[in-house]
Coordinates of C-alpha atoms in Angstrom, one line a residue:
X611 CA 0.0 0.0 0.0
X612 CA 1.4 3.4 -1.0
X613 CA 2.1 5.5 2.1
X614 CA 0.1 8.7 2.6
X615 CA 2.1 11.9 2.1
X616 CA 1.6 15.1 4.2
X617 CA -0.8 17.7 2.7
X618 CA 1.9 20.3 2.3
X619 CA 3.8 18.1 -0.1
X620 CA 1.0 18.6 -2.7
X621 CA 1.4 22.3 -2.9
X622 CA 3.1 24.0 -5.9
X623 CA 5.5 25.8 -3.6
X624 CA 6.7 22.6 -2.0
X625 CA 7.1 20.9 -5.3
X626 CA 9.0 23.9 -6.8
X627 CA 11.2 24.1 -3.7
X628 CA 12.0 20.4 -3.9
X629 CA 12.7 20.6 -7.6
X630 CA 15.0 23.7 -7.2
X631 CA 16.8 22.0 -4.3
X632 CA 17.4 18.8 -6.2
X633 CA 18.6 20.6 -9.3
X634 CA 20.9 22.9 -7.3
X635 CA 22.4 19.9 -5.5
X636 CA 22.9 18.0 -8.7
X637 CA 24.5 21.0 -10.4
X638 CA 26.7 21.8 -7.4
X639 CA 27.7 18.2 -7.1
X640 CA 28.6 18.1 -10.8
X641 CA 30.6 21.3 -10.8
X642 CA 32.3 20.3 -7.5
X643 CA 33.4 17.0 -9.0
X644 CA 34.6 18.6 -12.2
X645 CA 36.6 21.2 -10.2
X646 CA 37.9 18.6 -7.8
X647 CA 39.0 16.3 -10.6
X648 CA 40.6 19.1 -12.6
X649 CA 42.6 20.6 -9.7
X650 CA 43.6 17.2 -8.3
X651 CA 44.9 16.1 -11.6
X652 CA 46.8 19.3 -12.0
X653 CA 48.2 19.1 -8.5
X654 CA 49.1 15.4 -8.7
X655 CA 50.6 16.0 -12.2
X656 CA 52.9 18.7 -10.9
X657 CA 54.0 16.6 -7.9
X658 CA 54.6 13.6 -10.2
X659 CA 56.7 15.7 -12.6
X660 CA 58.7 17.0 -9.7
X661 CA 59.2 13.5 -8.3
X662 CA 60.3 12.1 -11.7
X663 CA 62.7 15.0 -12.2
X664 CA 64.3 14.2 -8.8
X665 CA 64.4 10.5 -9.7
X666 CA 66.3 11.4 -12.9
X667 CA 68.7 13.5 -10.9
X668 CA 69.1 10.7 -8.3
X669 CA 69.7 8.1 -11.0
X670 CA 72.4 10.3 -12.6
X671 CA 74.1 10.8 -9.2
X672 CA 73.8 7.1 -8.4
X673 CA 75.3 6.0 -11.7
X674 CA 78.1 8.6 -11.3
X675 CA 78.9 7.2 -7.8
X676 CA 77.9 10.4 -6.0
X677 CA 76.2 10.4 -2.7
X678 CA 72.3 10.4 -2.9
X679 CA 70.6 13.4 -1.6
X680 CA 68.1 13.4 1.3
X681 CA 64.8 11.7 0.3
X682 CA 66.4 9.4 -2.2
X683 CA 67.6 5.8 -1.6
X684 CA 67.9 2.3 -3.0
X685 CA 65.2 -0.1 -1.8
X686 CA 64.0 2.1 1.1
X687 CA 61.8 0.2 3.5
X688 CA 58.9 2.7 3.2
X689 CA 58.6 2.2 -0.5
X690 CA 55.1 0.8 -1.4
X691 CA 55.3 -2.8 -2.6
X692 CA 53.4 -2.2 -5.9
X693 CA 55.8 0.6 -6.9
X694 CA 58.8 -1.6 -5.9
X695 CA 57.5 -4.4 -8.2
X696 CA 57.0 -1.9 -11.0
X697 CA 60.6 -0.6 -10.7
X698 CA 62.2 -4.1 -10.3
X699 CA 60.3 -5.0 -13.5
X700 CA 62.2 -2.3 -15.3
X701 CA 59.6 0.5 -15.4
X702 CA 59.5 3.9 -13.8
X703 CA 56.4 5.0 -11.9
X704 CA 54.9 7.2 -9.2
X705 CA 52.5 6.7 -6.3
X706 CA 51.1 8.7 -3.4
X707 CA 51.4 7.0 -0.1
X708 CA 51.9 7.8 3.6
X709 CA 55.4 8.1 5.0
X710 CA 55.7 8.5 8.7
X711 CA 52.1 9.8 8.8
X712 CA 52.6 12.3 6.1
X713 CA 51.4 12.1 2.5
X714 CA 54.3 11.5 0.1
X715 CA 54.7 11.3 -3.6
X716 CA 57.0 8.4 -4.5
X717 CA 58.9 8.0 -7.7
X718 CA 60.9 4.8 -8.4
X719 CA 62.9 3.2 -11.2
X720 CA 65.2 0.2 -11.8
X721 CA 68.9 0.2 -10.9
X722 CA 71.5 -2.6 -10.6
X723 CA 69.2 -5.4 -11.9
X724 CA 66.5 -6.2 -9.4
X725 CA 66.9 -3.2 -7.2
X726 CA 64.8 0.0 -7.1
X727 CA 66.0 3.5 -6.7
X728 CA 63.2 5.6 -5.1
X729 CA 62.7 9.3 -4.4
X730 CA 60.2 10.7 -1.8
X731 CA 58.8 14.2 -2.2
X732 CA 56.6 15.7 0.5
X733 CA 53.0 15.9 -0.7
X734 CA 51.5 17.5 2.5
X735 CA 51.1 20.9 1.0
X736 CA 49.3 19.6 -2.1
X737 CA 47.1 17.4 0.0
X738 CA 46.1 20.4 2.2
X739 CA 45.4 22.4 -0.9
X740 CA 43.0 19.7 -2.2
X741 CA 41.3 19.4 1.1
X742 CA 40.9 23.1 1.4
X743 CA 39.5 23.2 -2.2
X744 CA 37.0 20.5 -1.2
X745 CA 35.8 22.4 1.8
X746 CA 35.5 25.6 -0.3
X747 CA 33.4 23.7 -2.8
X748 CA 31.1 22.3 -0.1
X749 CA 30.6 25.7 1.6
X750 CA 30.2 27.6 -1.7
X751 CA 27.8 24.9 -2.9
X752 CA 25.7 25.2 0.3
X753 CA 25.6 29.0 0.1
X754 CA 24.7 28.8 -3.6
X755 CA 21.9 26.3 -3.0
X756 CA 20.6 28.3 0.0
X757 CA 20.6 31.6 -2.0
X758 CA 19.0 29.9 -5.1
X759 CA 16.4 28.3 -2.9
X760 CA 15.5 31.6 -1.2
X761 CA 15.2 33.4 -4.6
X762 CA 13.3 30.5 -6.1
X763 CA 10.9 30.3 -3.2
X764 CA 10.3 34.0 -3.3
X765 CA 9.5 33.9 -7.0
X766 CA 7.3 30.8 -6.7
X767 CA 5.5 32.2 -3.7
X768 CA 4.5 35.3 -5.7
X769 CA 3.1 33.0 -8.4
X770 CA 1.3 30.7 -5.9
X771 CA -0.1 33.7 -4.0
X772 CA -1.7 35.0 -7.3
X773 CA -3.0 31.5 -8.0
X774 CA -4.4 31.3 -4.5
X775 CA -6.2 34.6 -5.0
X776 CA -7.6 33.4 -8.3
X777 CA -8.8 30.2 -6.6
X778 CA -10.5 32.2 -3.8
X779 CA -12.3 34.4 -6.3
X780 CA -13.4 31.3 -8.2
X781 CA -14.9 29.8 -4.9
X782 CA -16.7 33.1 -4.2
X783 CA -18.2 33.0 -7.7
X784 CA -19.3 29.4 -7.1
X785 CA -20.9 30.5 -3.8
X786 CA -23.0 33.1 -5.7
X787 CA -20.9 36.2 -5.4
X788 CA -20.9 37.2 -9.0
X789 CA -19.3 40.6 -8.3
X790 CA -16.1 38.9 -7.2
X791 CA -13.1 39.6 -9.6
X792 CA -9.4 38.8 -9.5
X793 CA -8.3 42.1 -11.0
X794 CA -4.8 40.9 -11.4
X795 CA -2.5 43.9 -12.2
X796 CA -0.9 42.0 -15.1
X797 CA -4.2 41.4 -16.9
X798 CA -4.0 44.7 -18.8
X799 CA -3.1 45.0 -22.5
X800 CA 0.0 43.0 -23.3
X801 CA 3.1 45.2 -24.1
X802 CA 6.8 44.7 -24.3
X803 CA 7.3 46.4 -21.0
X804 CA 4.6 44.4 -19.1
X805 CA 4.0 41.1 -20.9
X806 CA 1.0 39.0 -19.6
X807 CA 2.0 35.7 -18.0
X808 CA 0.0 32.5 -17.7
X809 CA -1.4 33.3 -14.3
X810 CA -2.6 36.7 -15.5
X811 CA -4.2 34.9 -18.5
X812 CA -6.1 32.5 -16.2
X813 CA -7.2 35.5 -14.0
X814 CA -8.4 37.4 -17.0
X815 CA -10.3 34.4 -18.3
X816 CA -12.0 33.9 -14.9
X817 CA -12.9 37.6 -14.7
X818 CA -14.4 37.4 -18.3
X819 CA -16.3 34.3 -17.4
X820 CA -17.7 35.8 -14.2
X821 CA -18.8 39.0 -16.1
X822 CA -20.4 36.9 -18.8
X823 CA -22.2 34.7 -16.3
X824 CA -23.3 37.7 -14.2
X825 CA -24.7 39.3 -17.4
X826 CA -26.7 36.2 -18.3
X827 CA -28.0 35.7 -14.8
X828 CA -29.1 39.4 -14.6
X829 CA -30.8 39.1 -17.9
X830 CA -32.6 35.9 -16.7
X831 CA -33.6 37.6 -13.5
X832 CA -35.0 40.7 -15.4
X833 CA -36.8 38.4 -17.7
X834 CA -38.4 36.5 -14.9
X835 CA -39.4 39.6 -13.1
X836 CA -40.8 41.3 -16.2
X837 CA -42.8 38.2 -17.2
X838 CA -44.3 37.9 -13.7
X839 CA -45.2 41.6 -13.6
X840 CA -46.7 41.6 -17.0
X841 CA -48.8 38.5 -16.1
X842 CA -50.3 40.1 -13.0
X843 CA -52.6 42.5 -14.9
X844 CA -54.2 40.1 -17.3
X845 CA -54.5 37.5 -14.5
X846 CA -56.3 39.9 -12.3
X847 CA -58.8 40.5 -15.1
X848 CA -59.0 36.8 -15.8
X849 CA -59.7 36.0 -12.2
X850 CA -62.5 38.7 -12.0
X851 CA -64.0 37.3 -15.2
X852 CA -63.9 33.7 -13.8
X853 CA -65.8 34.8 -10.7
X854 CA -68.6 36.1 -12.9
X855 CA -69.1 32.7 -14.6
X856 CA -72.2 30.7 -13.7
X857 CA -71.7 27.8 -11.2
X858 CA -70.8 24.5 -12.7
X859 CA -68.0 22.0 -13.4
X860 CA -66.5 24.1 -16.3
X861 CA -66.4 27.2 -14.0
X862 CA -64.6 25.2 -11.3
X863 CA -62.0 24.0 -13.8
X864 CA -61.4 27.6 -15.1
X865 CA -61.2 29.0 -11.6
X866 CA -58.8 26.2 -10.6
X867 CA -56.4 26.9 -13.5
X868 CA -56.6 30.6 -12.9
X869 CA -55.7 30.1 -9.3
X870 CA -52.7 27.8 -10.3
X871 CA -51.5 30.5 -12.8
X872 CA -51.8 33.2 -10.1
X873 CA -49.8 31.0 -7.7
X874 CA -47.1 30.4 -10.4
X875 CA -46.9 34.2 -11.1
X876 CA -46.5 35.0 -7.4
X877 CA -43.8 32.3 -7.1
X878 CA -42.0 33.9 -10.0
X879 CA -42.2 37.3 -8.4
X880 CA -40.9 35.9 -5.1
X881 CA -38.0 34.2 -6.9
X882 CA -37.1 37.5 -8.7
X883 CA -37.0 39.3 -5.3
X884 CA -34.8 36.6 -3.9
X885 CA -32.5 36.8 -6.9
X886 CA -31.9 40.5 -6.3
X887 CA -30.6 39.8 -2.8
X888 CA -32.5 42.7 -1.3
X889 CA -34.7 40.8 1.0
X890 CA -34.9 42.2 4.6
X891 CA -35.4 40.1 7.7
X892 CA -37.9 40.9 10.5
X893 CA -36.3 39.0 13.3
X894 CA -38.0 37.9 16.5
X895 CA -37.6 35.1 19.0
X896 CA -39.8 32.1 18.0
X897 CA -40.5 28.7 19.4
X898 CA -39.9 26.1 16.7
X899 CA -42.5 23.6 17.9
X900 CA -45.6 25.8 17.7
X901 CA -44.3 27.5 14.6
X902 CA -43.9 24.2 12.8
X903 CA -47.4 23.2 13.8
X904 CA -48.8 26.4 12.4
X905 CA -47.0 25.9 9.1
X906 CA -48.3 22.3 8.9
X907 CA -51.9 23.5 9.5
X908 CA -51.6 26.1 6.8
X909 CA -50.2 23.6 4.3
X910 CA -53.0 21.1 4.9
X911 CA -53.8 18.0 6.9
X912 CA -52.1 14.7 6.8
X913 CA -48.7 15.7 8.3
X914 CA -47.4 14.4 11.6
X915 CA -45.4 16.8 13.7
X916 CA -42.9 15.3 16.2
X917 CA -41.1 17.6 18.6
X918 CA -38.1 15.7 19.9
X919 CA -36.5 18.8 21.5
X920 CA -38.0 22.3 21.2
X921 CA -35.8 25.3 20.8
X922 CA -36.1 29.1 20.7
X923 CA -34.5 30.7 17.6
X924 CA -34.2 34.3 16.4
X925 CA -35.7 34.2 12.9
X926 CA -38.2 35.7 10.5
X927 CA -41.5 33.9 11.3
X928 CA -43.1 34.5 7.9
X929 CA -40.1 33.3 5.9
X930 CA -39.6 30.2 8.1
X931 CA -43.2 29.3 7.8
X932 CA -42.9 29.7 4.0
X933 CA -39.9 27.3 3.9
X934 CA -41.6 24.7 6.0
X935 CA -44.9 25.0 4.2
X936 CA -43.2 24.5 0.8
X937 CA -41.3 21.5 2.1
X938 CA -44.5 19.9 3.4
X939 CA -46.4 20.7 0.3
X940 CA -43.7 19.2 -1.9
X941 CA -43.6 16.1 0.2
X942 CA -47.4 15.6 -0.3
X943 CA -47.3 16.5 -3.9
X944 CA -44.3 14.5 -5.1
X945 CA -43.9 11.8 -2.4
X946 CA -46.2 9.5 -0.5
X947 CA -47.4 9.4 3.1
X948 CA -46.9 9.3 5.9
X949 CA -45.2 12.8 5.9
X950 CA -43.4 13.5 9.1
X951 CA -42.0 16.9 10.3
X952 CA -39.5 16.5 13.1
X953 CA -38.2 19.3 15.3
X954 CA -34.9 18.4 17.1
X955 CA -33.5 21.6 18.5
X956 CA -32.6 24.1 15.8
X957 CA -32.9 21.3 13.1
X958 CA -36.1 20.6 11.3
X959 CA -36.6 17.7 9.0
X960 CA -39.4 16.9 6.6
X961 CA -39.7 13.3 5.4
X962 CA -42.0 11.4 3.1
X963 CA -42.1 7.7 2.1
X964 CA -42.2 8.1 -1.6
X965 CA -39.5 7.4 -4.3
X966 CA -37.2 10.1 -3.0
X967 CA -35.6 13.1 -4.6
X968 CA -34.0 12.8 -8.0
X969 CA -30.2 12.3 -8.1
X970 CA -29.6 15.7 -9.7
X971 CA -31.6 17.5 -6.9
X972 CA -29.6 15.7 -4.1
X973 CA -26.3 16.5 -5.8
X974 CA -26.9 20.1 -7.0
X975 CA -30.0 21.3 -5.3
X976 CA -33.4 22.3 -6.8
X977 CA -33.5 23.8 -10.3
X978 CA -36.4 25.7 -11.7
X979 CA -38.9 23.5 -13.7
X980 CA -36.3 20.8 -14.3
X981 CA -37.6 17.4 -15.2
X982 CA -35.6 14.2 -15.7
X983 CA -36.3 10.8 -17.2
X984 CA -39.9 11.7 -18.1
X985 CA -40.9 12.4 -14.5
X986 CA -42.6 15.4 -13.3
X987 CA -40.4 18.2 -12.1
X988 CA -40.4 19.8 -8.6
X989 CA -41.6 23.3 -9.8
X990 CA -40.6 26.4 -7.9
X991 CA -41.5 25.4 -4.3
X992 CA -38.1 23.9 -3.4
X993 CA -36.3 26.7 -5.2
X994 CA -38.2 29.3 -3.1
X995 CA -37.6 27.2 0.1
X996 CA -33.8 27.2 -0.5
X997 CA -33.8 30.9 -1.4
X998 CA -35.7 31.9 1.8
X999 CA -33.5 29.6 3.9
X1000 CA -30.4 31.5 2.5
X1001 CA -32.1 34.8 3.5
X1002 CA -32.6 33.4 7.0
X1003 CA -28.9 32.3 7.2
X1004 CA -30.0 28.7 7.4
X1005 CA -28.8 25.6 5.5
X1006 CA -31.3 23.5 3.6
X1007 CA -30.1 20.1 2.4
X1008 CA -31.8 17.3 0.4
X1009 CA -31.2 13.6 0.8
X1010 CA -32.9 10.2 0.4
X1011 CA -33.4 7.9 3.4
X1012 CA -31.7 4.5 3.1
X1013 CA -35.0 2.7 3.5
X1014 CA -36.7 5.0 1.0
X1015 CA -38.3 8.4 1.0
X1016 CA -37.1 12.0 0.6
X1017 CA -35.6 13.9 3.5
X1018 CA -35.3 17.7 3.6
X1019 CA -33.2 19.0 6.5
X1020 CA -33.3 22.7 7.6
X1021 CA -30.5 23.6 10.0
X1022 CA -31.1 27.1 11.5
X1023 CA -27.7 27.2 13.2
X1024 CA -25.8 27.4 9.9
X1025 CA -24.1 30.6 9.0

């Protein structure tokens, strides 16, 4: 099983910092190795040339019968075995080895048959030079990595901050704040002095999308309000005319349809008012139990009210009764009995025992006049209920019970 990683490792800043660190370390290691190898080869080469030169001079003095200088000798005991074998075999060579605890460059060559003439050159200074170089490479690499990481983190943080701002604006738009805009300073006209980068392009596209969406929604709201207002006048006349018809079954049908059309028009007007966001609350302290019973009586008979735990809430009584009445009416109209309204503290649930809510409604909430799969839609009642709940500062959720039936839950403590 793949182990779970910390949440911060998924951020762009963490990934960029890790990438910069790895690349800097790899580059520093590569350059350090190249410099180390180059300087070491040069230092060793110089020491080897010096040792071979002294070996040549010692060989000439030995063959001339002169006394060998200090550091030269025939078959010295400190001479490394590998180099001795090379010299006895008739070749000249060099090797770095310790001599009395000090690094020494040895050079050896053949003399007098199976004997080796060797010269020892102190290699301590060159070894210290290489060690100092290695320390300088490590320290400079560390400083370079730290400086690059800081600069890179600063640059990446600026980008991620702009992306985070864009994401926050997108969430505000999704939550219904269509006035939200990123307004990135780099989203202006592209010029040579201030080119538009990719983040600015995303911010500009989001602002354009929000403006377009806002325009379409405002047009839809105006259309809904205009249609509802225009329908009120002819409907008033139609209602008055229906009242003048003689009693009978046709008159009852006409009056019923006129009443349904008037209800639909009033619902459209209410939705248009909710869409504008200008609704004002008339708050008062209300007992949920008695309020729920009044809402059920106004919606009609056949609903059981269960008060598990009563509660006092500060709310707008008229709007809350409207929400509960719409939920109860929808349960009777689209579900099956028994319909039960339960009050449990500040949480009110309305449940029926029908086929349940459609999947789209549970996932995305009520949508005006939507139908699916040839079934009858849920009209405007649930849309108005959710809109009024939002005005109250409550949360209205829709779900289906495991054993069947639709469940609408109104939480009056939600912000």
